[in-house]
PDB file of C-alpha atoms and ligand atoms in Angstrom:
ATOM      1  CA  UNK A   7     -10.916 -29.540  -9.724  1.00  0.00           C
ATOM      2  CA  UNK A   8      -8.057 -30.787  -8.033  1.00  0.00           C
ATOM      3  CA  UNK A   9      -5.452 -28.724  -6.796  1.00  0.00           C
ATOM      4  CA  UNK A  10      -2.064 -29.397  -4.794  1.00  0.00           C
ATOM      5  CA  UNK A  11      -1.109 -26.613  -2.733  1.00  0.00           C
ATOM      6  CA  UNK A  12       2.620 -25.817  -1.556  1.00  0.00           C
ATOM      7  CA  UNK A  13       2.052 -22.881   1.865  1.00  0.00           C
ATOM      8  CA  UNK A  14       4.314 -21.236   3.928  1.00  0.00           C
ATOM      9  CA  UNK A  15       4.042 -21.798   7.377  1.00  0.00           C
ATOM     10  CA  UNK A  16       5.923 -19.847   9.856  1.00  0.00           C
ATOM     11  CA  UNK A  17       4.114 -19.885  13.298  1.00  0.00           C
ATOM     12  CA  UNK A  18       5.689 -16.809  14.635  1.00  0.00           C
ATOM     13  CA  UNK A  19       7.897 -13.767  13.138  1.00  0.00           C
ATOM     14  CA  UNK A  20      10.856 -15.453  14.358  1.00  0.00           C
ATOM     15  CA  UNK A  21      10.466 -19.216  13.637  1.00  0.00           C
ATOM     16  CA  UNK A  22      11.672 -20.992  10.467  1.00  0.00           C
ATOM     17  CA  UNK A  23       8.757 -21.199   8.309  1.00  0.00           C
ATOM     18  CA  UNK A  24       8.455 -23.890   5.188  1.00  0.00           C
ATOM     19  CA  UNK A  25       6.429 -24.810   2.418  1.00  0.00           C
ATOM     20  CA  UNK A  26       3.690 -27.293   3.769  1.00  0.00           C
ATOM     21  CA  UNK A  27       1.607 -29.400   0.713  1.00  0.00           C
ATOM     22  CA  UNK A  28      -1.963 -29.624   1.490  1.00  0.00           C
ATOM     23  CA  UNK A  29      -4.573 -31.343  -1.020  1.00  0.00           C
ATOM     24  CA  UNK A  30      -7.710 -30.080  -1.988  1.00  0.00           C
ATOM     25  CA  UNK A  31     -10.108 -32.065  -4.197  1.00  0.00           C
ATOM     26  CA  UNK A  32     -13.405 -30.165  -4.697  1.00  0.00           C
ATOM     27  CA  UNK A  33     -12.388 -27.020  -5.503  1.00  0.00           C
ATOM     28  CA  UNK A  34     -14.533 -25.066  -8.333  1.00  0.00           C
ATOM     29  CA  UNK A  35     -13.794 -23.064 -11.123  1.00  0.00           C
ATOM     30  CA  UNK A  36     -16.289 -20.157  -9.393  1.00  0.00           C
ATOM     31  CA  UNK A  37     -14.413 -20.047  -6.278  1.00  0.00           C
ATOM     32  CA  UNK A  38     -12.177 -16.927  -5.727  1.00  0.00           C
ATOM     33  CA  UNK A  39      -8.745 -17.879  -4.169  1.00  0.00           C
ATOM     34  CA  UNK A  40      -9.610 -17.138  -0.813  1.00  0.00           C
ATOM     35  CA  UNK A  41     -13.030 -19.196  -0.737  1.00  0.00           C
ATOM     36  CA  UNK A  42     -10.750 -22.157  -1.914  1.00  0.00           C
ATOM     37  CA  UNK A  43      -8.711 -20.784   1.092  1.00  0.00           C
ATOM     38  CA  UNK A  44     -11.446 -21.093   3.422  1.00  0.00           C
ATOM     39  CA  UNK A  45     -12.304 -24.606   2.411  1.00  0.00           C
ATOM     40  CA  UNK A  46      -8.704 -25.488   3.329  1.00  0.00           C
ATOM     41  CA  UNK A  47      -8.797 -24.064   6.655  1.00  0.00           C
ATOM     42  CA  UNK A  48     -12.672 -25.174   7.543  1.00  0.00           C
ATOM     43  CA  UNK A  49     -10.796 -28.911   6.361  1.00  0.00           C
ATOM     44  CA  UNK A  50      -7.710 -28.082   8.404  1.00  0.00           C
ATOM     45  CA  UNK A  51     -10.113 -27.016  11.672  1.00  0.00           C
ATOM     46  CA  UNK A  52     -11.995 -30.075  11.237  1.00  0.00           C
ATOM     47  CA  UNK A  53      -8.826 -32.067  11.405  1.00  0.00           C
ATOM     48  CA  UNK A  54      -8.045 -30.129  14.458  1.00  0.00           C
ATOM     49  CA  UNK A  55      -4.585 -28.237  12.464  1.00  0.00           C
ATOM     50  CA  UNK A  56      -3.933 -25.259  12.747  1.00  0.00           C
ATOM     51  CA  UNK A  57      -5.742 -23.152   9.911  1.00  0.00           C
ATOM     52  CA  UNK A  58      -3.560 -21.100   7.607  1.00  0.00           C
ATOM     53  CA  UNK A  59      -3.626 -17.688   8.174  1.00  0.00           C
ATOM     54  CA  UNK A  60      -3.853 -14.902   6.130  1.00  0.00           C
ATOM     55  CA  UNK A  61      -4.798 -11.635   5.229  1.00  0.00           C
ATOM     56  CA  UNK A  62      -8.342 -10.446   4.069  1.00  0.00           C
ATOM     57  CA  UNK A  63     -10.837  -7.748   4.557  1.00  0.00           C
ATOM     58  CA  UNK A  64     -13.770  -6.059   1.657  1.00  0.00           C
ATOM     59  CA  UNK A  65     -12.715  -9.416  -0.592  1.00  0.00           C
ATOM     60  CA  UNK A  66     -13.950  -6.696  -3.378  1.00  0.00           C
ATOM     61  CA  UNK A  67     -10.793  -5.379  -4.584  1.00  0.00           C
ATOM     62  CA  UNK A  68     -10.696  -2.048  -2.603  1.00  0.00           C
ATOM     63  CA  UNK A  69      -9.135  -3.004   1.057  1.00  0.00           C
ATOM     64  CA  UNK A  70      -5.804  -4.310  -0.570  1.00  0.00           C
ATOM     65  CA  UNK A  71      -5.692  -6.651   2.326  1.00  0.00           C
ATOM     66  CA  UNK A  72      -5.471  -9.870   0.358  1.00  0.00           C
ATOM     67  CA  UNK A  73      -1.802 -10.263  -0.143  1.00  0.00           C
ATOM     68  CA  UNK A  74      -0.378 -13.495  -1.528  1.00  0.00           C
ATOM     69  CA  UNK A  75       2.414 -14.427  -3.456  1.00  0.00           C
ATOM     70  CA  UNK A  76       0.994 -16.924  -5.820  1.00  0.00           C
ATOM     71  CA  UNK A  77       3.585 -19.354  -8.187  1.00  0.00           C
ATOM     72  CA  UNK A  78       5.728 -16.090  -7.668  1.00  0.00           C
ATOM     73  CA  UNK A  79       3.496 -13.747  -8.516  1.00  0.00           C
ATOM     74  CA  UNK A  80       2.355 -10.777  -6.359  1.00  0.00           C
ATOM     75  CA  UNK A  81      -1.723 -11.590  -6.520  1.00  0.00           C
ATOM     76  CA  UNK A  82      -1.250 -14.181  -9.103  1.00  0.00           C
ATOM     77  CA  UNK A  83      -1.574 -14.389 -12.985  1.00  0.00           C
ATOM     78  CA  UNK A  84      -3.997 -12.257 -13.665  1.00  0.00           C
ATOM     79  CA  UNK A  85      -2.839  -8.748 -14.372  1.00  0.00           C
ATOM     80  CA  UNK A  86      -4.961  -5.930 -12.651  1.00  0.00           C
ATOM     81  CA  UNK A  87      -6.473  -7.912 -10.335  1.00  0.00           C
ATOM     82  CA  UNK A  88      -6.427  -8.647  -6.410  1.00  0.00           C
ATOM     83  CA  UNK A  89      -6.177 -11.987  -4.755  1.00  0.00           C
ATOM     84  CA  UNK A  90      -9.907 -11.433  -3.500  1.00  0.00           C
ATOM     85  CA  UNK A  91     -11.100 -11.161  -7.110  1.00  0.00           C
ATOM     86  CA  UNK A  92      -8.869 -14.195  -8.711  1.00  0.00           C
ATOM     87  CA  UNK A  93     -10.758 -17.388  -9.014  1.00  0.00           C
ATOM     88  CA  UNK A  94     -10.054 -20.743  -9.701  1.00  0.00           C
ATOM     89  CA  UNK A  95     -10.968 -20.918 -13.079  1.00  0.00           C
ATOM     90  CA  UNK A  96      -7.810 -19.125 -13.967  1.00  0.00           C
ATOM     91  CA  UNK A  97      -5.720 -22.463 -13.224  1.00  0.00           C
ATOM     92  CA  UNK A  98      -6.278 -25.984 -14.720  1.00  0.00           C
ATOM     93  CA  UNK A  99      -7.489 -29.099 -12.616  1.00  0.00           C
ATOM     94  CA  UNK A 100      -4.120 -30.820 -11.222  1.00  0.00           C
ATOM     95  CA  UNK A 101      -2.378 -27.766 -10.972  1.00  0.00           C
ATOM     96  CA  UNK A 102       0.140 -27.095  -7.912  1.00  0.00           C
ATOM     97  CA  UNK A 103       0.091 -23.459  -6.396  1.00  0.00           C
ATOM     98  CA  UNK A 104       2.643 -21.950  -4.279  1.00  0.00           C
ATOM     99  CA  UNK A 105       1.600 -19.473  -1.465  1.00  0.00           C
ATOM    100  CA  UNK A 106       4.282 -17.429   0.005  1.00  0.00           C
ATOM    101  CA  UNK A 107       4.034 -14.131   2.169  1.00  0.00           C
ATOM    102  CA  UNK A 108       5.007 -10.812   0.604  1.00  0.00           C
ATOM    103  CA  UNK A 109       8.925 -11.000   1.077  1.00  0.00           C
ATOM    104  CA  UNK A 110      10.570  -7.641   1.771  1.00  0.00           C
ATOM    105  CA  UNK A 111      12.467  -6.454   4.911  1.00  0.00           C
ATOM    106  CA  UNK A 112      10.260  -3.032   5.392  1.00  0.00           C
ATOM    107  CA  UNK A 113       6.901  -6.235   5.609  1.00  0.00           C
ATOM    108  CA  UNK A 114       8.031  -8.116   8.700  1.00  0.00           C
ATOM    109  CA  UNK A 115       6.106 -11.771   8.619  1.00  0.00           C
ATOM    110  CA  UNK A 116       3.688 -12.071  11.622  1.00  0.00           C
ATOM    111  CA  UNK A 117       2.506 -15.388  10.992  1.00  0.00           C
ATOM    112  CA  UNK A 118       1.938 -17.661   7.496  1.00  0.00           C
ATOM    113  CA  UNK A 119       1.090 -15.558   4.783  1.00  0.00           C
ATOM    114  CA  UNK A 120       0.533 -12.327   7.061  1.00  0.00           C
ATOM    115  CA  UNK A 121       3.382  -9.280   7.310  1.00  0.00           C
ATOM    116  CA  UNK A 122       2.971  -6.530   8.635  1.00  0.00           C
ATOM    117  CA  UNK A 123       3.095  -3.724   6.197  1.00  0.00           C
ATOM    118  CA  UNK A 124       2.145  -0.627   8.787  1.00  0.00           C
ATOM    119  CA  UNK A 125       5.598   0.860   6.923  1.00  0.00           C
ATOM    120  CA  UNK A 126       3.273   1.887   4.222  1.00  0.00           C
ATOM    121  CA  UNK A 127       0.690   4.323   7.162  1.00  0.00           C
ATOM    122  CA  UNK A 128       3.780   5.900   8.072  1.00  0.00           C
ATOM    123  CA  UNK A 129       4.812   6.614   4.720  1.00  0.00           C
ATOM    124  CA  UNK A 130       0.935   8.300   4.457  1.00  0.00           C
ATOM    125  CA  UNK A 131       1.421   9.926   8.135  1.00  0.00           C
ATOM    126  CA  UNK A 132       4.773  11.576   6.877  1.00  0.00           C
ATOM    127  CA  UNK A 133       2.629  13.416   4.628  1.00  0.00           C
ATOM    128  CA  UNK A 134      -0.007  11.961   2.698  1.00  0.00           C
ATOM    129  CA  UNK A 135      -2.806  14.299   3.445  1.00  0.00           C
ATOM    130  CA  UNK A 136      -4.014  17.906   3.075  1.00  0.00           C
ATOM    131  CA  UNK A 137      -3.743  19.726   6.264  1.00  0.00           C
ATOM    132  CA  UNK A 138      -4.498  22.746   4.299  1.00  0.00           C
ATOM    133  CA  UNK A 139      -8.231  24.176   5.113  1.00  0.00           C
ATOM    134  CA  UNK A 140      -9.891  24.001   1.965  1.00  0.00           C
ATOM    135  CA  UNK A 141     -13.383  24.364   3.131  1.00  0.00           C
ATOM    136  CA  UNK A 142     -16.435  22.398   2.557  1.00  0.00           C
ATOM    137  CA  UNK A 143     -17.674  19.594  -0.069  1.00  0.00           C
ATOM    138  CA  UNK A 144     -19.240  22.550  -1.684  1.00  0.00           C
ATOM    139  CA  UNK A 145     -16.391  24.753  -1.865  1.00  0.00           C
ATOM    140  CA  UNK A 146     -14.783  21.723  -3.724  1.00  0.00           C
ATOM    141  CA  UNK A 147     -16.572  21.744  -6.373  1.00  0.00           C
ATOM    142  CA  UNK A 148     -16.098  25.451  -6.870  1.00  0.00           C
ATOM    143  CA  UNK A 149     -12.725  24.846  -7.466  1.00  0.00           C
ATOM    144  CA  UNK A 150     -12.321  23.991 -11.084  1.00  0.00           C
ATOM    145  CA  UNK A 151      -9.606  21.307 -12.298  1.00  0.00           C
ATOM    146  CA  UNK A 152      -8.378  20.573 -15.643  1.00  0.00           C
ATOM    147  CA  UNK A 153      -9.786  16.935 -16.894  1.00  0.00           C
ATOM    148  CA  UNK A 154      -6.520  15.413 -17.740  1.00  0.00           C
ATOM    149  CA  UNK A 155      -5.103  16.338 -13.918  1.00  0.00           C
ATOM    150  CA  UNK A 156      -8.456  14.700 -12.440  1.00  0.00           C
ATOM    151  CA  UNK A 157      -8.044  11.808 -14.807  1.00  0.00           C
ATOM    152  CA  UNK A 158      -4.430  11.486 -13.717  1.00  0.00           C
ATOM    153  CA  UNK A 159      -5.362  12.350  -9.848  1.00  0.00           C
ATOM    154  CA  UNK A 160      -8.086   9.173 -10.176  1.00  0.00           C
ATOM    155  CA  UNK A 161      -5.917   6.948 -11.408  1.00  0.00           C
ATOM    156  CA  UNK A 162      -3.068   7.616  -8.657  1.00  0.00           C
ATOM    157  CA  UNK A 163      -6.094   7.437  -6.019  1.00  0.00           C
ATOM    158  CA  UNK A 164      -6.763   3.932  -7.037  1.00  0.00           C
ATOM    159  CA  UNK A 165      -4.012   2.793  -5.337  1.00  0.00           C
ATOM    160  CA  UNK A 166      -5.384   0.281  -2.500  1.00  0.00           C
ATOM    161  CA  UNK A 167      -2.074   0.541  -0.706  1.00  0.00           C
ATOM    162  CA  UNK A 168      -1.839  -3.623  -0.620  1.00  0.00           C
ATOM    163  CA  UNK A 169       1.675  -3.676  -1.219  1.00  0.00           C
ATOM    164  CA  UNK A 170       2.144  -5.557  -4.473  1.00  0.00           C
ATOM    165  CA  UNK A 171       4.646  -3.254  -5.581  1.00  0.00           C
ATOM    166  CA  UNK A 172       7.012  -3.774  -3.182  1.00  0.00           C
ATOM    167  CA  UNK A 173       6.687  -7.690  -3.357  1.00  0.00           C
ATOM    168  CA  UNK A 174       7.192  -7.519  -6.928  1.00  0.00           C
ATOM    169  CA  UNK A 175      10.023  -5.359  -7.210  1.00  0.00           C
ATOM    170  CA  UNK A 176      13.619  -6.765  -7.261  1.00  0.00           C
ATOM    171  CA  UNK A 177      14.672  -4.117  -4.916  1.00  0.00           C
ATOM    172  CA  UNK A 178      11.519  -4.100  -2.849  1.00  0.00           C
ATOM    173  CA  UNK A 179      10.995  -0.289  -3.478  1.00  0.00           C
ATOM    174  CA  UNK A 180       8.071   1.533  -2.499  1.00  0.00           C
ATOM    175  CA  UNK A 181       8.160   4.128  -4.967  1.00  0.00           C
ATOM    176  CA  UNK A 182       4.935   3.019  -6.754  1.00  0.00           C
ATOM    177  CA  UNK A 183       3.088   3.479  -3.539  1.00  0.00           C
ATOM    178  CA  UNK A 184       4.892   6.407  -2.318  1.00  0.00           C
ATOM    179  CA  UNK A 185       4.546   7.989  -5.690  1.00  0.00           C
ATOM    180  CA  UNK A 186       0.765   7.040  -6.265  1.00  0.00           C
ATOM    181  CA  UNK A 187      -0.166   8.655  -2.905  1.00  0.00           C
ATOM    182  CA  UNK A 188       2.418  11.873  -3.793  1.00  0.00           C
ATOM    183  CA  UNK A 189       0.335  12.107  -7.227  1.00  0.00           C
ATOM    184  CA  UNK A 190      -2.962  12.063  -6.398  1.00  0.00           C
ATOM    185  CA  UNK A 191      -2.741  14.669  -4.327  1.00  0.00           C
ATOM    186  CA  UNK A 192      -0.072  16.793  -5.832  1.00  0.00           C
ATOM    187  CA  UNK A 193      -1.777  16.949  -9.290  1.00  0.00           C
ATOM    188  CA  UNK A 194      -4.935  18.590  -7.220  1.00  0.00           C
ATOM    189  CA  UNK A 195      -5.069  22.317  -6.603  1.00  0.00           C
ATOM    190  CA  UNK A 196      -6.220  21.764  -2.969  1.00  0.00           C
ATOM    191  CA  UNK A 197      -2.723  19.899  -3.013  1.00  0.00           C
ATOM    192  CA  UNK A 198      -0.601  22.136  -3.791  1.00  0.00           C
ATOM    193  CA  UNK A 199       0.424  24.238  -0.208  1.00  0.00           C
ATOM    194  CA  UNK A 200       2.250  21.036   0.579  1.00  0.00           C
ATOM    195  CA  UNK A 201       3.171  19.942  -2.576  1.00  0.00           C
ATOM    196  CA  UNK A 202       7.063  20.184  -1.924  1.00  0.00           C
ATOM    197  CA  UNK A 203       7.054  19.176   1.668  1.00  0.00           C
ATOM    198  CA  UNK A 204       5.117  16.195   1.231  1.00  0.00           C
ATOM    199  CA  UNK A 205       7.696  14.592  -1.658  1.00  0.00           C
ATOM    200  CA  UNK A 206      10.728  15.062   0.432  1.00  0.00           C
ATOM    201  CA  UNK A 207       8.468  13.682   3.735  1.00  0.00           C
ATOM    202  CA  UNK A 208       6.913  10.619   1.891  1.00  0.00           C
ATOM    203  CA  UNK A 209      10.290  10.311   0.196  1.00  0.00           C
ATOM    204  CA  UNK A 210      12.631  10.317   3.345  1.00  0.00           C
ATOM    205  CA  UNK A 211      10.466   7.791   5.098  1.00  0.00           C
ATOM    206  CA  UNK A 212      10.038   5.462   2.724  1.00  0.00           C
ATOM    207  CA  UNK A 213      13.767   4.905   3.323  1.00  0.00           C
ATOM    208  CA  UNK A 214      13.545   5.235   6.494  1.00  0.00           C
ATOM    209  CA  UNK A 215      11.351   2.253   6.885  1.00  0.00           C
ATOM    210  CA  UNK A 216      13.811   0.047   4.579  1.00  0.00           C
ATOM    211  CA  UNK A 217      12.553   0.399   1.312  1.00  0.00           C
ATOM    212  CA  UNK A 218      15.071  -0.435  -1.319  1.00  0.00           C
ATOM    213  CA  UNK A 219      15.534   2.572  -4.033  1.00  0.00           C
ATOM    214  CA  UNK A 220      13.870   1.984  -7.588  1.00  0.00           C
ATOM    215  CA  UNK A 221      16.432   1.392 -10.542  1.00  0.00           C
ATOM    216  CA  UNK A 222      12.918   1.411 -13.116  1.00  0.00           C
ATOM    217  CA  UNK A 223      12.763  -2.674 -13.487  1.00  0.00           C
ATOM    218  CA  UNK A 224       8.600  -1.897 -13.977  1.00  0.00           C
ATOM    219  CA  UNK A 225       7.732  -4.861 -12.177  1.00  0.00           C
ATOM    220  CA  UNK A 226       6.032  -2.999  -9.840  1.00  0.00           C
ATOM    221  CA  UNK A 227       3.120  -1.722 -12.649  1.00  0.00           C
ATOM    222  CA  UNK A 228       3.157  -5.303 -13.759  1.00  0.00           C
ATOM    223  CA  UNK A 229       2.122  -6.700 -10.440  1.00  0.00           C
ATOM    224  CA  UNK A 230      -0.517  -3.471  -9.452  1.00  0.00           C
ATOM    225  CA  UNK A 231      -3.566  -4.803  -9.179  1.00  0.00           C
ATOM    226  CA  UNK A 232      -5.348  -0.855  -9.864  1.00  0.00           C
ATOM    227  CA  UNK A 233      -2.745  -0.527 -13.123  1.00  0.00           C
ATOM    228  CA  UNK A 234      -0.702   1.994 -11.415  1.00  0.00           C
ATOM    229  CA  UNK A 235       1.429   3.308 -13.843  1.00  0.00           C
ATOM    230  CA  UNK A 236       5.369   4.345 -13.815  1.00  0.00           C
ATOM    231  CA  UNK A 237       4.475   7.361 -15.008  1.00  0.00           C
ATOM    232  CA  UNK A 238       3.903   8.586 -11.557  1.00  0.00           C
ATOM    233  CA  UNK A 239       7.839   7.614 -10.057  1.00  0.00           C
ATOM    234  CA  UNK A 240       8.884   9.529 -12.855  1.00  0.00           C
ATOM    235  CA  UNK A 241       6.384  12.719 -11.270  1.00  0.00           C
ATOM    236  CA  UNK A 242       7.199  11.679  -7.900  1.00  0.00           C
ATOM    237  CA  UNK A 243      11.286  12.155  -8.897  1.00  0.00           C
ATOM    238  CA  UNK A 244      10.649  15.488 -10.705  1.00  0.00           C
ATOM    239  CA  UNK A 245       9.244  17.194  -7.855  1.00  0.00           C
ATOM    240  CA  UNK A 246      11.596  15.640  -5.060  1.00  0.00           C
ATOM    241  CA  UNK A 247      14.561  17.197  -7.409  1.00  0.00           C
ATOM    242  CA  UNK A 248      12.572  20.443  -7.564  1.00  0.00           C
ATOM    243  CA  UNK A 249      11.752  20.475  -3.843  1.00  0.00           C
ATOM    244  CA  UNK A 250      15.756  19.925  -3.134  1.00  0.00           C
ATOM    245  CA  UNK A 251      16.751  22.221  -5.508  1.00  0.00           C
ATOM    246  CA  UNK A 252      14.871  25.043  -4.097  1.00  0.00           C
ATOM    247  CA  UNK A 253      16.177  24.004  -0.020  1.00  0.00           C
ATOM    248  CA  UNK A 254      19.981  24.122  -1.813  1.00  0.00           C
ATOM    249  CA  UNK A 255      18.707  27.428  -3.187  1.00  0.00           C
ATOM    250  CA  UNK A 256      17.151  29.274   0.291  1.00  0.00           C
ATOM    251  CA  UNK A 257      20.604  27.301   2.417  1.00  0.00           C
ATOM    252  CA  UNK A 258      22.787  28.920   0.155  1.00  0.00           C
ATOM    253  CA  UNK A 259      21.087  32.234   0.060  1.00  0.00           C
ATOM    254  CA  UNK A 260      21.380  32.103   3.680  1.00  0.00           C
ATOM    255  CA  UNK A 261      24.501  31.374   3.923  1.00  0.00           C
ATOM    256  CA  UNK A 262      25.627  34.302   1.592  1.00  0.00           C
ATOM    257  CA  UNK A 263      22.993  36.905   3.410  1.00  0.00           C
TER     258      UNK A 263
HETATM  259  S1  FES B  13      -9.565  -8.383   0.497  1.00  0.00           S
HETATM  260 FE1  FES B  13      -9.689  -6.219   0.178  1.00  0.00          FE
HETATM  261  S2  FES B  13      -8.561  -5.941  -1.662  1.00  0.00           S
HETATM  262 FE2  FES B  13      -8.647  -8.082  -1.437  1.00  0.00          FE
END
């Protein structure tokens, strides 16, 4: 196959990046996107450039390192599914690909197609864990939990934390990421002790770090590559209400007492 493809290039965080076309003309329909990647940049080394650089870790789906915005598309055409796990054969020989960095102001470019998106491990540091002692592995499974909230707990665990969301979304809002790691843990019993402190922590960082606010476009659970659905904003939202609610509720009974 023969593909054109149009890359952005920004040497540093502060310099002017652009769109630079490079050629490739033995790509195959098994390569994954970033083996067709690393043929460009073992061509680019061998013409002594500078090789594009770019994100990548497991390449199996489950680092959510691999972020590339591909023909405008967080991860590409194919819904569900990572950069790492696209390959070639879902585009046509002669077609022309544009590579672009996530673009949001909380992901900070460092260099090409790399940002920076440590926003999202201080969203999980604000509270995105059990502190809770909840004993051993053994004591776990002692604890018995409806199938529907395990089901539902699963699915929000899926989330790979890659950022996809935020690149998709018009506003580049977190909330699919901030509410996937608020639901996974706040459908589990072992969850619960923190349940209300954790929404209004993950909550009030996320816009700390920038995050724009979510008016429900969806695009985000178009562009998830673990199918994350909306379904958990809408949880995420309950529970922050609740959780202010009840801190109105104990300021005001203070206030009166
Ligand atoms: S490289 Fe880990 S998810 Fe793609």
């Amino acid at each position: 196959m023969k593909i054109t493809l149009h890359v952005w290039r920004q040497p540093t965080p502060t310099a002017a990046g652009k769109l630079v076309t490079y050629k490739l003309d033995d790509v195959t329909p098994d390569m994954s996107f970033l083996e067709m990647f690393d043929v460009l940049n073992e061509t680019l080394v061998e013409q002594g450039q500078e090789p594009v650089a770019f994100s990548h870790d497991c390449r199996e789906g489950i680092c959510g390192s691999c972020n590339m915005m591909i023909n405008g598309a967080a991860h590409g055409p194919m819904k569900g599914t990572a950069t790492c796990q696209l390959h070639m054969r879902s585009f046509k020989d002669g077609d022309e690909i544009v590579v672009e960095p996530w673009r949001a102001r909380a992901f900070p470019i460092v260099k090409d197609l790399v940002v920076d998106r440590s926003a999202l491990d201080r969203i999980i540091q604000a509270g995105g864990y059990i502190s809770a002692n909840t004993g051993g592995a053994r004591d776990a499974n002692e604890i018995l939990i409806a199938k529907p909230d395990a089901d539902a707990a699963m699915d929000a665990a899926a989330c790979i934390g890659c950022g996809a969301c935020v690149a998709a979304c018009p506003n580049a809002s977190a909330s699919l990421f901030t509410a996937a790691k608020v639901s996974h843990l706040g459908l589990l019993p072992q969850g619960q002790p923190e349940r209300y402190r954790r929404v209004v922590e993950m909550v009030e960082q996320m816009d700390l770090e920038g995050f724009g606010h979510c008016t429900l476009y969806g695009e985000c659970q178009e562009a998830c590559p673990k199918l994350i659905s909306i379904d958990t904003i809408s949880r995420m939202n309950r529970d922050y209400i609740r959780a202010s609610l009840a801190s109105n509720q104990a300021a005001a009974a203070e206030y009166a007492g």
